Tab-separated table of C-alpha atoms and ligand atoms in Angstrom:
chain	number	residue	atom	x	y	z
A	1	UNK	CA	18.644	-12.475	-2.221
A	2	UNK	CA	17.944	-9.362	-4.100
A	3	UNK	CA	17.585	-5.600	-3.233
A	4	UNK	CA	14.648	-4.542	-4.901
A	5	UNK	CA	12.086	-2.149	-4.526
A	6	UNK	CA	8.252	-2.543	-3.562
A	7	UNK	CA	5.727	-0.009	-3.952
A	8	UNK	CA	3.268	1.259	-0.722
A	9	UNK	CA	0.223	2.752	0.202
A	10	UNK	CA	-0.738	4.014	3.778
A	11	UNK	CA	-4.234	4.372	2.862
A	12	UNK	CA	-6.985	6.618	4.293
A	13	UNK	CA	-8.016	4.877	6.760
A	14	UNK	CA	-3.939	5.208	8.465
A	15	UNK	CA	-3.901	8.575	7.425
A	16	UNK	CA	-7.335	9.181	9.013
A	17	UNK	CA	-6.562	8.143	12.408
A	18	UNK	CA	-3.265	9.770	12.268
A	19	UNK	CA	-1.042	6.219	11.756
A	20	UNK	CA	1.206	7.031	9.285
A	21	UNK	CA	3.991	7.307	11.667
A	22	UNK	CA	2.705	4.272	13.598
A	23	UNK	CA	2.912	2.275	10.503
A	24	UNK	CA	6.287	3.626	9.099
A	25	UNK	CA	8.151	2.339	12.110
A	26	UNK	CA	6.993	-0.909	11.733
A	27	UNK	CA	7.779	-0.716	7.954
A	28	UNK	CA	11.606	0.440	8.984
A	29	UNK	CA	11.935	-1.928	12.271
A	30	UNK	CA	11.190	-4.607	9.483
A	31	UNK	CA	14.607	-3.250	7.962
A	32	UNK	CA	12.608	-1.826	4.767
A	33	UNK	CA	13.971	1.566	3.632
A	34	UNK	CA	11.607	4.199	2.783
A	35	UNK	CA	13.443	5.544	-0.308
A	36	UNK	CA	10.224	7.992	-1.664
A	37	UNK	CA	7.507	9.443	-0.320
A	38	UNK	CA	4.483	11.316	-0.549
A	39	UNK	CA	1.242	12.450	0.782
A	40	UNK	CA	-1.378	13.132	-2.031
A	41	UNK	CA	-5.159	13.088	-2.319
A	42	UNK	CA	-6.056	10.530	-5.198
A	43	UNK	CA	-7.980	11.172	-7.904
A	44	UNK	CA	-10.726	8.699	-9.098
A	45	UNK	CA	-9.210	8.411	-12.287
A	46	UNK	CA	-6.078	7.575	-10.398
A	47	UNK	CA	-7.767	5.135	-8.007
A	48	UNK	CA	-9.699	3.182	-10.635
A	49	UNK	CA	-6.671	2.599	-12.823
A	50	UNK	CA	-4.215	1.736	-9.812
A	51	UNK	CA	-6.762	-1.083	-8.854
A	52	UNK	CA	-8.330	-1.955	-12.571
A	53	UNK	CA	-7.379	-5.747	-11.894
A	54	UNK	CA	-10.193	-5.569	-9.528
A	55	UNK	CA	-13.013	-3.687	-11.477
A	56	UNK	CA	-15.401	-6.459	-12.272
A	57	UNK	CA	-15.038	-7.621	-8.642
A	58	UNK	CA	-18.420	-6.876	-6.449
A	59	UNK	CA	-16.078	-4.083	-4.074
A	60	UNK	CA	-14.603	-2.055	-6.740
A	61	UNK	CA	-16.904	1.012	-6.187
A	62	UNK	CA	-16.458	0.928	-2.348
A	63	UNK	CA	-12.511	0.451	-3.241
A	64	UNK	CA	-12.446	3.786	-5.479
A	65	UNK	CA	-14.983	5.234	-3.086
A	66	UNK	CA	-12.579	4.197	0.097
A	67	UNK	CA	-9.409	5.416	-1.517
A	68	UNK	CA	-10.461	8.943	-2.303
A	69	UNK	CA	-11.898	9.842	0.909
A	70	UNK	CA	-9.374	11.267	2.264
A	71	UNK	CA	-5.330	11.906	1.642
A	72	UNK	CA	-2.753	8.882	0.860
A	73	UNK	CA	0.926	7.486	1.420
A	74	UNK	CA	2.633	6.683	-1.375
A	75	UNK	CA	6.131	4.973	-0.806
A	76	UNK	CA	8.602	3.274	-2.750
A	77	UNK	CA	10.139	0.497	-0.139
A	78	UNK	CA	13.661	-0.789	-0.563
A	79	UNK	CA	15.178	-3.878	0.829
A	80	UNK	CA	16.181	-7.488	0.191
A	81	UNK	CA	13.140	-9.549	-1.135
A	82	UNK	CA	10.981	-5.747	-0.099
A	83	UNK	CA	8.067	-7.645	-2.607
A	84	UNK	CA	7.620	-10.580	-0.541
A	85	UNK	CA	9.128	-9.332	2.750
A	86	UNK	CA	6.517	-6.072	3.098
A	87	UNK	CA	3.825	-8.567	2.096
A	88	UNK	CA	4.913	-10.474	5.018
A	89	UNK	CA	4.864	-7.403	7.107
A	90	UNK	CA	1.486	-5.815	6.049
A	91	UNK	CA	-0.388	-9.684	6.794
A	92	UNK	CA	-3.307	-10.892	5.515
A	93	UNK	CA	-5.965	-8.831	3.353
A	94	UNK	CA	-8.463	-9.582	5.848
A	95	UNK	CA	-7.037	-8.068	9.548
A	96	UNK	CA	-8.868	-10.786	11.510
A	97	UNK	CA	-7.157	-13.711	9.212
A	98	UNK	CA	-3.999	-11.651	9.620
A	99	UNK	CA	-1.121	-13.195	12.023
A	100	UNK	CA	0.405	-11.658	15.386
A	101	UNK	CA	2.776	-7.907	14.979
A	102	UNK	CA	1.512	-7.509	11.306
A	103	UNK	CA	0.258	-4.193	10.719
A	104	UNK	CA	-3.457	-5.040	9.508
A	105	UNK	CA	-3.549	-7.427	12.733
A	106	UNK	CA	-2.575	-3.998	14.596
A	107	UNK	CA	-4.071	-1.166	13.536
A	108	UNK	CA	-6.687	-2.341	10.860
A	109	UNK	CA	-10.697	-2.472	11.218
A	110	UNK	CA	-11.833	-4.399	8.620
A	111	UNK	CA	-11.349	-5.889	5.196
A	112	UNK	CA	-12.187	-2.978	3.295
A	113	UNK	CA	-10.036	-0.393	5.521
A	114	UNK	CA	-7.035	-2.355	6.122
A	115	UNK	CA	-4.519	0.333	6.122
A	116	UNK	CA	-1.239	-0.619	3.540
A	117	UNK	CA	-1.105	-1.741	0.367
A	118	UNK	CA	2.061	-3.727	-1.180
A	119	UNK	CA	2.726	-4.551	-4.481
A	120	UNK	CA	2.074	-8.506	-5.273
A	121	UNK	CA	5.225	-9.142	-7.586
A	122	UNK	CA	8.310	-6.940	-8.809
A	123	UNK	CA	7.029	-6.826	-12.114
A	124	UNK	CA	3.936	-5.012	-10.716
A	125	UNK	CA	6.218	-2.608	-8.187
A	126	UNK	CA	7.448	-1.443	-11.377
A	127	UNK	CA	4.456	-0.564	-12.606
A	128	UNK	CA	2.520	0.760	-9.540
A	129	UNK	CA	5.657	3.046	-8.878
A	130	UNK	CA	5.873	4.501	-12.237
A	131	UNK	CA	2.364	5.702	-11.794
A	132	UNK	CA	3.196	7.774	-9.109
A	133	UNK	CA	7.136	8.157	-8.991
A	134	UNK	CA	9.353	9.867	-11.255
A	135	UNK	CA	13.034	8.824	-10.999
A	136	UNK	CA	14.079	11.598	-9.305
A	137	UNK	CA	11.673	11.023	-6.824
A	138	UNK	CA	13.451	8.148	-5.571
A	139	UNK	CA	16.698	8.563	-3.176
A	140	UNK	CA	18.416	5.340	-2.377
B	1	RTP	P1	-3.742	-4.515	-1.728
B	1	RTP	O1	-3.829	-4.773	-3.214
B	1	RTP	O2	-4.522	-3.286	-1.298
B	1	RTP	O3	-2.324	-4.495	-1.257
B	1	RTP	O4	-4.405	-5.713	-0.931
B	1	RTP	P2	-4.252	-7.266	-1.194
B	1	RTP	O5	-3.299	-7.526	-2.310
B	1	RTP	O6	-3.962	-7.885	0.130
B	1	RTP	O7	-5.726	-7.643	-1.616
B	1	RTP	P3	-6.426	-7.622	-3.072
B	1	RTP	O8	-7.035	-8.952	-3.289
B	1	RTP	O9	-5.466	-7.104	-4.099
B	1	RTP	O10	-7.600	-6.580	-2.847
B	1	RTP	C1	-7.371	-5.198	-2.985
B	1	RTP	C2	-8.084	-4.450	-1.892
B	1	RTP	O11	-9.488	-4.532	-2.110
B	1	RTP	C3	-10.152	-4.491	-0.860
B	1	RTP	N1	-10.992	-5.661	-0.716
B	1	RTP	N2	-12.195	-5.590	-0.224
B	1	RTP	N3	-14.784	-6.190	0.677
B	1	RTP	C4	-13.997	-7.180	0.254
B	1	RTP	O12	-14.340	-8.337	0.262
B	1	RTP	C5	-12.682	-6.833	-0.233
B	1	RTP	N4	-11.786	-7.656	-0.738
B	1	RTP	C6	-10.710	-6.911	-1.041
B	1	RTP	C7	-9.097	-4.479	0.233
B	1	RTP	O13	-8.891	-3.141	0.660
B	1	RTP	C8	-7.877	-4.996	-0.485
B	1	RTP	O14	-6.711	-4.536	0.146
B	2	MG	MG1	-3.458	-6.587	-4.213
């Protein structure tokens, strides 16, 4: 297996409710290493190009809308298989379809507000962390 790196969000909602330590110790226990990171307040701009794949679906608005209410994680994960293994970790999209000890089964509320983000493939890690990393940003 690989080391590579995956990219994260603790969105709003985690941030909200005061989670993001909650959520970073499950992210570590999983033996991911949290090699950048940074609290921010996203932009529109910012949130509409992150999640362009998405902007003909029927949620896009309330997606923008939802990730600019209020400040964000942004993390660059390291690990072996981190893509695939965080994936694993965060569960399903929807928290009520998501299995036992994931973090949407744990802390999240619904579909919409469902706490982490993780890149889908390493190709797209690459590009999600570019848009908010610069190299130096990153400490292995
Ligand atoms: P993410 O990109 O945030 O890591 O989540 P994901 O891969 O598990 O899910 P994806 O299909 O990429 O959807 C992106 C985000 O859009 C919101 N969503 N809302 N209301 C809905 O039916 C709906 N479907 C998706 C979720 O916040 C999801 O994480
Ligand atoms: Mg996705």
């Amino acid at each position: 297996m690989a080391t590579e790196r995956t990219f994260s969000i603790l969105k709003p909602d985690a941030t909200k409710r005061n989670l993001t330590g909650a959520v970073n110790a499950v992210i570590e226990k999983a033996g991911l290493r949290i090699v950048g990171q940074r609290r921010i307040q996203m932009s529109q701009a910012q949130a509409e190009t992150f999640y362009a794949i998405h902007k003909e679906r029927p949620f896009f608005g309330e997606l923008v809308t939802f990730m600019t209410s209020g400040p964000v994680v942004v993390q660059v994960l390291e690990g072996e298989n981190a893509v695939a293994k965080y994936r694993e970790v965060m569960g399903a999209t929807n928290p009520a379809q998501a299995a036992e000890g994931t973090i949407r089964k744990t802390f999240s509320e619904s579909v919409g507000e469902n706490t982490v983000h993780g890149s889908d493939s390493v190709e797209n890690a690459k590009i999600e962390i570019a848009q908010f990393f610069q190299d130096g940003d990153i400490v292995g």
